[in-house]
Amino acid sequence: MTPTRTLGVAALTGCLACGPAACGDGQDGGAEGRVQVVATSYPLQYVAEQVGGDLVAVTNLTPPGGDSHGLELSPRAIATLGEADVVVHLSGGLQASVDDVVAQEEPEHLVDAAPLADRGVDPHFWLDPARLAELADEVADEYSAVDPDHAADYEARAERLRSSLRELDEEYTEALAPCRGATLLASHEAFGYLADRYGLEQVGVAGLDPHVEVSPARLRQVADEVRDTGARTLFFEAAAGLGVAETLAAELDLGTDVLHPIERVAQDDTYPELMTANLAALERGLVCGG
Ligand SMILES: [Zn+2]
């Protein structure tokens, strides 16, 4: 609970997310002296790293390729969280067991993204880049509280991140302007914030939590909506596969394309790359005017 960590522990925790090979090469000189940050999912890690640069060591408790829904923490991950200088988390149920651990550990410097996720039980706020941008300043403020000597660096980096996310938002706005009102048919109902921002109507086959099975009644309902709206593409998450949605796509003669919820993120993928790929998929697959 209190930050009694030693340099040895700090160096260890910085290596939690990488394999022994990556830890042993010593190329970054270890994590000593850097602000120790724990993020609980990839989009939060992205902001934490962009704002902190080399001044911070970020550990993501959702491993690369891991599913952020319903994450359970190992004792070691709980210890890492307890020793962090700054914790960046999204409370409110995406990771209920992590909510409990954070509440127990009471980190002194906690950024909770929950106010940005205000669509009821839908956690996927990062798919609206304008919302994600709002996290940058809060992260910079907590870093500055821990490491006041570098406050100006954190502020400048936060501003850079905000402006790059603003640019991405403008690209989306422009590209999707002819698509206002179009139906976004998604296998995982993760795109509510994106749909709200750019004037699309989301129809989700599975609900907000991709682990809940889709009922035959829900499938019939979706089939009706597809017929009514003339949607022609079913967007699915590559990592999850098509699953039950495949039957639906075949039955309704829908095309399929990948739309990434940016939750299970491979090591070499980044938020801007995935968002750009998502925009290209939407432009291909939505039924737009003009
Ligand atoms: Zn999700």
CSV table of C-alpha atoms and ligand atoms in Angstrom, one decimal:
chain,number,residue,atom,x,y,z
A,1,MET,CA,0.0,0.0,0.0
A,2,THR,CA,2.8,2.4,0.9
A,3,PRO,CA,5.5,2.8,-1.7
A,4,THR,CA,8.3,0.9,0.1
A,5,ARG,CA,9.7,-0.6,-3.1
A,6,THR,CA,13.5,-0.9,-3.6
A,7,LEU,CA,15.3,-0.4,-6.9
A,8,GLY,CA,15.6,-4.1,-7.2
A,9,VAL,CA,11.9,-4.6,-7.0
A,10,ALA,CA,11.3,-1.8,-9.5
A,11,ALA,CA,13.6,-3.4,-12.0
A,12,LEU,CA,11.8,-6.7,-11.6
A,13,THR,CA,8.3,-5.3,-12.0
A,14,GLY,CA,9.4,-3.5,-15.2
A,15,CYS,CA,10.2,-6.8,-16.7
A,16,LEU,CA,6.9,-8.5,-15.8
A,17,ALA,CA,5.4,-8.1,-19.3
A,18,CYS,CA,8.4,-9.2,-21.3
A,19,GLY,CA,9.9,-12.7,-21.6
A,20,PRO,CA,13.3,-13.6,-20.1
A,21,ALA,CA,15.0,-12.9,-23.4
A,22,ALA,CA,13.8,-9.4,-23.6
A,23,CYS,CA,14.6,-8.8,-19.9
A,24,GLY,CA,18.1,-10.0,-20.1
A,25,ASP,CA,19.4,-7.8,-22.9
A,26,GLY,CA,19.9,-4.8,-20.6
A,27,GLN,CA,19.4,-2.5,-23.6
A,28,ASP,CA,17.2,0.0,-21.8
A,29,GLY,CA,19.3,0.0,-18.7
A,30,GLY,CA,16.5,-1.3,-16.6
A,31,ALA,CA,13.6,0.5,-15.0
A,32,GLU,CA,15.5,2.2,-12.2
A,33,GLY,CA,14.7,5.9,-11.8
A,34,ARG,CA,11.7,5.7,-14.1
A,35,VAL,CA,8.2,6.3,-12.8
A,36,GLN,CA,6.6,2.8,-12.4
A,37,VAL,CA,3.2,2.7,-14.1
A,38,VAL,CA,0.6,0.0,-14.2
A,39,ALA,CA,-2.1,0.1,-16.8
A,40,THR,CA,-4.9,-2.5,-16.7
A,41,SER,CA,-5.7,-2.7,-20.5
A,42,TYR,CA,-4.1,-1.9,-23.8
A,43,PRO,CA,-5.7,1.5,-24.6
A,44,LEU,CA,-4.7,2.8,-21.2
A,45,GLN,CA,-1.2,1.4,-21.7
A,46,TYR,CA,-1.0,3.3,-25.0
A,47,VAL,CA,-1.9,6.7,-23.3
A,48,ALA,CA,0.4,5.9,-20.4
A,49,GLU,CA,3.4,5.3,-22.7
A,50,GLN,CA,2.7,8.2,-25.0
A,51,VAL,CA,2.5,10.7,-22.2
A,52,GLY,CA,5.4,9.2,-20.3
A,53,GLY,CA,7.9,8.3,-23.0
A,54,ASP,CA,11.3,7.2,-21.6
A,55,LEU,CA,10.6,8.7,-18.2
A,56,VAL,CA,8.2,5.9,-17.3
A,57,ALA,CA,8.1,2.1,-17.3
A,58,VAL,CA,4.6,0.9,-18.1
A,59,THR,CA,3.4,-2.6,-17.2
A,60,ASN,CA,0.1,-3.7,-18.8
A,61,LEU,CA,-1.7,-6.3,-16.6
A,62,THR,CA,-3.6,-7.6,-19.7
A,63,PRO,CA,-0.8,-9.5,-21.5
A,64,PRO,CA,-0.3,-9.0,-25.2
A,65,GLY,CA,-3.1,-10.9,-27.0
A,66,GLY,CA,-4.9,-11.4,-23.8
A,67,ASP,CA,-8.6,-10.6,-23.3
A,68,SER,CA,-9.3,-7.5,-21.2
A,69,HIS,CA,-12.9,-8.6,-20.4
A,70,GLY,CA,-13.0,-10.3,-17.0
A,71,LEU,CA,-9.3,-10.1,-16.4
A,72,GLU,CA,-8.2,-12.0,-13.2
A,73,LEU,CA,-4.9,-11.0,-11.6
A,74,SER,CA,-2.2,-13.4,-10.4
A,75,PRO,CA,-0.7,-12.7,-7.0
A,76,ARG,CA,2.4,-11.4,-8.8
A,77,ALA,CA,0.3,-8.9,-10.9
A,78,ILE,CA,-1.4,-7.8,-7.6
A,79,ALA,CA,2.0,-7.2,-6.1
A,80,THR,CA,3.0,-5.2,-9.2
A,81,LEU,CA,-0.1,-3.1,-8.9
A,82,GLY,CA,0.6,-2.5,-5.2
A,83,GLU,CA,4.1,-1.2,-5.9
A,84,ALA,CA,3.2,1.1,-8.8
A,85,ASP,CA,3.8,4.8,-8.6
A,86,VAL,CA,0.8,5.5,-10.9
A,87,VAL,CA,-2.1,3.2,-11.8
A,88,VAL,CA,-4.2,3.8,-14.9
A,89,HIS,CA,-7.5,1.8,-14.7
A,90,LEU,CA,-11.0,1.8,-16.1
A,91,SER,CA,-13.3,0.9,-13.2
A,92,GLY,CA,-17.0,-0.1,-13.6
A,93,GLY,CA,-17.0,-3.7,-14.4
A,94,LEU,CA,-14.9,-4.5,-17.6
A,95,GLN,CA,-12.6,-6.1,-15.1
A,96,ALA,CA,-14.6,-6.5,-11.9
A,97,SER,CA,-11.9,-8.4,-10.0
A,98,VAL,CA,-9.3,-5.7,-10.9
A,99,ASP,CA,-11.8,-3.1,-9.6
A,100,ASP,CA,-11.7,-4.9,-6.2
A,101,VAL,CA,-7.9,-5.1,-6.1
A,102,VAL,CA,-7.6,-1.4,-7.0
A,103,ALA,CA,-10.1,-0.6,-4.3
A,104,GLN,CA,-8.1,-2.6,-1.8
A,105,GLU,CA,-4.7,-1.3,-2.7
A,106,GLU,CA,-5.9,2.4,-2.8
A,107,PRO,CA,-3.1,3.6,-5.1
A,108,GLU,CA,-1.9,7.1,-4.1
A,109,HIS,CA,-1.8,8.2,-7.8
A,110,LEU,CA,-4.8,6.6,-9.6
A,111,VAL,CA,-6.2,7.7,-13.0
A,112,ASP,CA,-9.7,6.2,-13.4
A,113,ALA,CA,-11.0,6.5,-16.9
A,114,ALA,CA,-14.6,5.7,-15.8
A,115,PRO,CA,-16.0,9.2,-16.3
A,116,LEU,CA,-15.1,8.9,-20.0
A,117,ALA,CA,-17.1,5.7,-20.3
A,118,ASP,CA,-20.6,7.2,-19.7
A,119,ARG,CA,-22.7,5.0,-22.0
A,120,GLY,CA,-24.1,2.9,-19.2
A,121,VAL,CA,-22.4,-0.5,-19.0
A,122,ASP,CA,-20.4,-0.1,-22.2
A,123,PRO,CA,-16.6,0.1,-21.4
A,124,HIS,CA,-15.2,0.6,-24.9
A,125,PHE,CA,-14.7,4.4,-24.7
A,126,TRP,CA,-11.3,4.3,-26.4
A,127,LEU,CA,-12.9,3.6,-29.8
A,128,ASP,CA,-13.9,7.3,-29.8
A,129,PRO,CA,-10.5,9.0,-30.2
A,130,ALA,CA,-11.8,12.3,-28.8
A,131,ARG,CA,-12.7,10.5,-25.6
A,132,LEU,CA,-9.3,8.8,-25.3
A,133,ALA,CA,-7.6,12.2,-25.8
A,134,GLU,CA,-9.2,13.4,-22.6
A,135,LEU,CA,-7.2,10.9,-20.6
A,136,ALA,CA,-3.9,12.4,-21.6
A,137,ASP,CA,-4.0,15.4,-19.3
A,138,GLU,CA,-5.1,13.4,-16.3
A,139,VAL,CA,-2.2,11.0,-16.8
A,140,ALA,CA,0.3,13.9,-17.2
A,141,ASP,CA,-1.0,15.4,-13.9
A,142,GLU,CA,-0.4,12.2,-12.0
A,143,TYR,CA,3.0,11.7,-13.5
A,144,SER,CA,3.9,15.3,-12.6
A,145,ALA,CA,2.7,14.7,-9.0
A,146,VAL,CA,5.2,11.8,-8.7
A,147,ASP,CA,8.0,13.3,-10.8
A,148,PRO,CA,7.6,17.2,-10.6
A,149,ASP,CA,11.0,17.8,-12.3
A,150,HIS,CA,9.6,16.5,-15.6
A,151,ALA,CA,6.2,18.2,-15.4
A,152,ALA,CA,6.8,20.2,-18.5
A,153,ASP,CA,7.8,17.1,-20.5
A,154,TYR,CA,4.7,15.3,-19.5
A,155,GLU,CA,2.5,18.2,-20.4
A,156,ALA,CA,4.2,18.6,-23.8
A,157,ARG,CA,3.8,14.9,-24.5
A,158,ALA,CA,0.1,15.0,-23.5
A,159,GLU,CA,-0.5,17.9,-25.9
A,160,ARG,CA,1.2,15.9,-28.7
A,161,LEU,CA,-1.0,12.9,-28.0
A,162,ARG,CA,-4.1,15.0,-27.8
A,163,SER,CA,-3.3,16.6,-31.2
A,164,SER,CA,-2.6,13.3,-32.9
A,165,LEU,CA,-5.9,11.9,-31.6
A,166,ARG,CA,-7.7,15.0,-32.7
A,167,GLU,CA,-6.3,14.4,-36.2
A,168,LEU,CA,-7.5,10.9,-36.1
A,169,ASP,CA,-11.0,12.1,-35.1
A,170,GLU,CA,-11.0,14.5,-38.0
A,171,GLU,CA,-10.1,11.8,-40.4
A,172,TYR,CA,-13.0,9.7,-39.1
A,173,THR,CA,-15.4,12.6,-39.2
A,174,GLU,CA,-14.6,13.4,-42.8
A,175,ALA,CA,-14.5,9.9,-44.1
A,176,LEU,CA,-17.7,8.8,-42.4
A,177,ALA,CA,-19.7,12.0,-43.1
A,178,PRO,CA,-21.5,10.3,-46.1
A,179,CYS,CA,-22.3,7.3,-43.9
A,180,ARG,CA,-24.5,9.1,-41.3
A,181,GLY,CA,-27.3,6.7,-40.2
A,182,ALA,CA,-25.6,3.7,-41.7
A,183,THR,CA,-25.9,0.4,-39.8
A,184,LEU,CA,-22.8,-0.9,-38.2
A,185,LEU,CA,-23.4,-4.6,-37.8
A,186,ALA,CA,-20.8,-6.0,-35.3
A,187,SER,CA,-20.3,-9.5,-33.9
A,188,HIS,CA,-19.1,-7.9,-30.6
A,189,GLU,CA,-21.1,-4.9,-29.5
A,190,ALA,CA,-18.0,-2.8,-28.8
A,191,PHE,CA,-18.5,0.1,-31.1
A,192,GLY,CA,-21.2,2.2,-29.4
A,193,TYR,CA,-18.9,5.2,-28.7
A,194,LEU,CA,-17.6,5.1,-32.2
A,195,ALA,CA,-21.1,4.9,-33.6
A,196,ASP,CA,-22.3,7.7,-31.4
A,197,ARG,CA,-19.4,10.0,-32.4
A,198,TYR,CA,-19.8,9.5,-36.2
A,199,GLY,CA,-23.5,9.1,-36.5
A,200,LEU,CA,-23.8,5.3,-37.1
A,201,GLU,CA,-26.4,2.9,-35.8
A,202,GLN,CA,-24.7,-0.1,-34.1
A,203,VAL,CA,-26.4,-3.5,-34.2
A,204,GLY,CA,-24.5,-6.0,-32.1
A,205,VAL,CA,-24.9,-9.8,-32.6
A,206,ALA,CA,-23.3,-10.7,-29.3
A,207,GLY,CA,-23.7,-8.2,-26.4
A,208,LEU,CA,-21.1,-6.0,-24.8
A,209,ASP,CA,-19.4,-9.0,-23.2
A,210,PRO,CA,-18.2,-11.3,-26.0
A,211,HIS,CA,-18.2,-14.3,-23.7
A,212,VAL,CA,-22.0,-14.5,-23.3
A,213,GLU,CA,-23.6,-16.9,-25.8
A,214,VAL,CA,-25.9,-15.6,-28.5
A,215,SER,CA,-29.4,-17.0,-28.2
A,216,PRO,CA,-31.3,-18.2,-31.3
A,217,ALA,CA,-33.9,-15.5,-30.6
A,218,ARG,CA,-31.3,-12.8,-30.7
A,219,LEU,CA,-30.0,-14.2,-34.0
A,220,ARG,CA,-33.5,-14.0,-35.5
A,221,GLN,CA,-33.9,-10.5,-34.2
A,222,VAL,CA,-30.6,-9.4,-35.8
A,223,ALA,CA,-31.5,-11.1,-39.1
A,224,ASP,CA,-34.7,-9.0,-39.1
A,225,GLU,CA,-32.7,-5.8,-38.5
A,226,VAL,CA,-30.3,-6.7,-41.3
A,227,ARG,CA,-33.1,-7.1,-43.7
A,228,ASP,CA,-34.7,-3.9,-42.6
A,229,THR,CA,-31.6,-1.8,-42.8
A,230,GLY,CA,-29.9,-3.3,-45.8
A,231,ALA,CA,-26.6,-3.7,-44.0
A,232,ARG,CA,-24.3,-5.8,-46.2
A,233,THR,CA,-21.2,-6.4,-44.0
A,234,LEU,CA,-20.8,-8.2,-40.7
A,235,PHE,CA,-17.8,-6.8,-38.8
A,236,PHE,CA,-16.0,-9.2,-36.5
A,237,GLU,CA,-13.0,-9.3,-34.3
A,238,ALA,CA,-10.2,-11.3,-35.9
A,239,ALA,CA,-9.0,-12.7,-32.5
A,240,ALA,CA,-12.4,-14.1,-31.6
A,241,GLY,CA,-13.3,-15.5,-35.0
A,242,LEU,CA,-16.7,-15.4,-36.5
A,243,GLY,CA,-18.3,-18.0,-34.2
A,244,VAL,CA,-22.0,-18.1,-34.3
A,245,ALA,CA,-22.1,-15.0,-36.4
A,246,GLU,CA,-20.7,-17.0,-39.3
A,247,THR,CA,-24.0,-18.8,-39.7
A,248,LEU,CA,-25.8,-15.5,-39.8
A,249,ALA,CA,-23.4,-14.1,-42.4
A,250,ALA,CA,-24.0,-17.1,-44.6
A,251,GLU,CA,-27.7,-17.2,-44.1
A,252,LEU,CA,-28.1,-13.5,-45.0
A,253,ASP,CA,-25.4,-13.4,-47.6
A,254,LEU,CA,-23.4,-10.8,-45.8
A,255,GLY,CA,-19.8,-9.9,-46.5
A,256,THR,CA,-17.4,-10.0,-43.5
A,257,ASP,CA,-14.6,-7.7,-42.5
A,258,VAL,CA,-12.4,-7.2,-39.5
A,259,LEU,CA,-13.2,-4.4,-37.0
A,260,HIS,CA,-10.8,-4.4,-34.1
A,261,PRO,CA,-12.1,-3.5,-30.6
A,262,ILE,CA,-8.5,-2.8,-29.6
A,263,GLU,CA,-8.7,-5.0,-26.5
A,264,ARG,CA,-6.7,-8.2,-27.5
A,265,VAL,CA,-3.8,-6.4,-29.0
A,266,ALA,CA,-0.8,-8.3,-30.5
A,267,GLN,CA,2.6,-7.0,-29.4
A,268,ASP,CA,3.4,-5.2,-32.7
A,269,ASP,CA,0.0,-3.6,-33.2
A,270,THR,CA,-0.6,0.0,-32.1
A,271,TYR,CA,-3.7,2.0,-31.4
A,272,PRO,CA,-3.3,4.5,-34.3
A,273,GLU,CA,-2.6,1.6,-36.8
A,274,LEU,CA,-5.6,-0.4,-35.6
A,275,MET,CA,-7.9,2.7,-35.7
A,276,THR,CA,-6.7,3.5,-39.2
A,277,ALA,CA,-7.3,-0.1,-40.3
A,278,ASN,CA,-10.8,0.1,-38.7
A,279,LEU,CA,-11.6,3.2,-40.7
A,280,ALA,CA,-10.6,1.6,-43.9
A,281,ALA,CA,-12.8,-1.4,-43.1
A,282,LEU,CA,-15.8,0.9,-42.3
A,283,GLU,CA,-15.4,2.7,-45.6
A,284,ARG,CA,-15.3,-0.6,-47.4
A,285,GLY,CA,-18.2,-2.2,-45.6
A,286,LEU,CA,-20.8,0.4,-44.6
A,287,VAL,CA,-23.5,1.4,-46.9
A,288,CYS,CA,-22.9,5.1,-47.4
A,289,GLY,CA,-24.4,7.8,-49.6
A,290,GLY,CA,-22.5,10.1,-52.0
B,1,ZN,ZN,-15.0,-5.6,-25.4
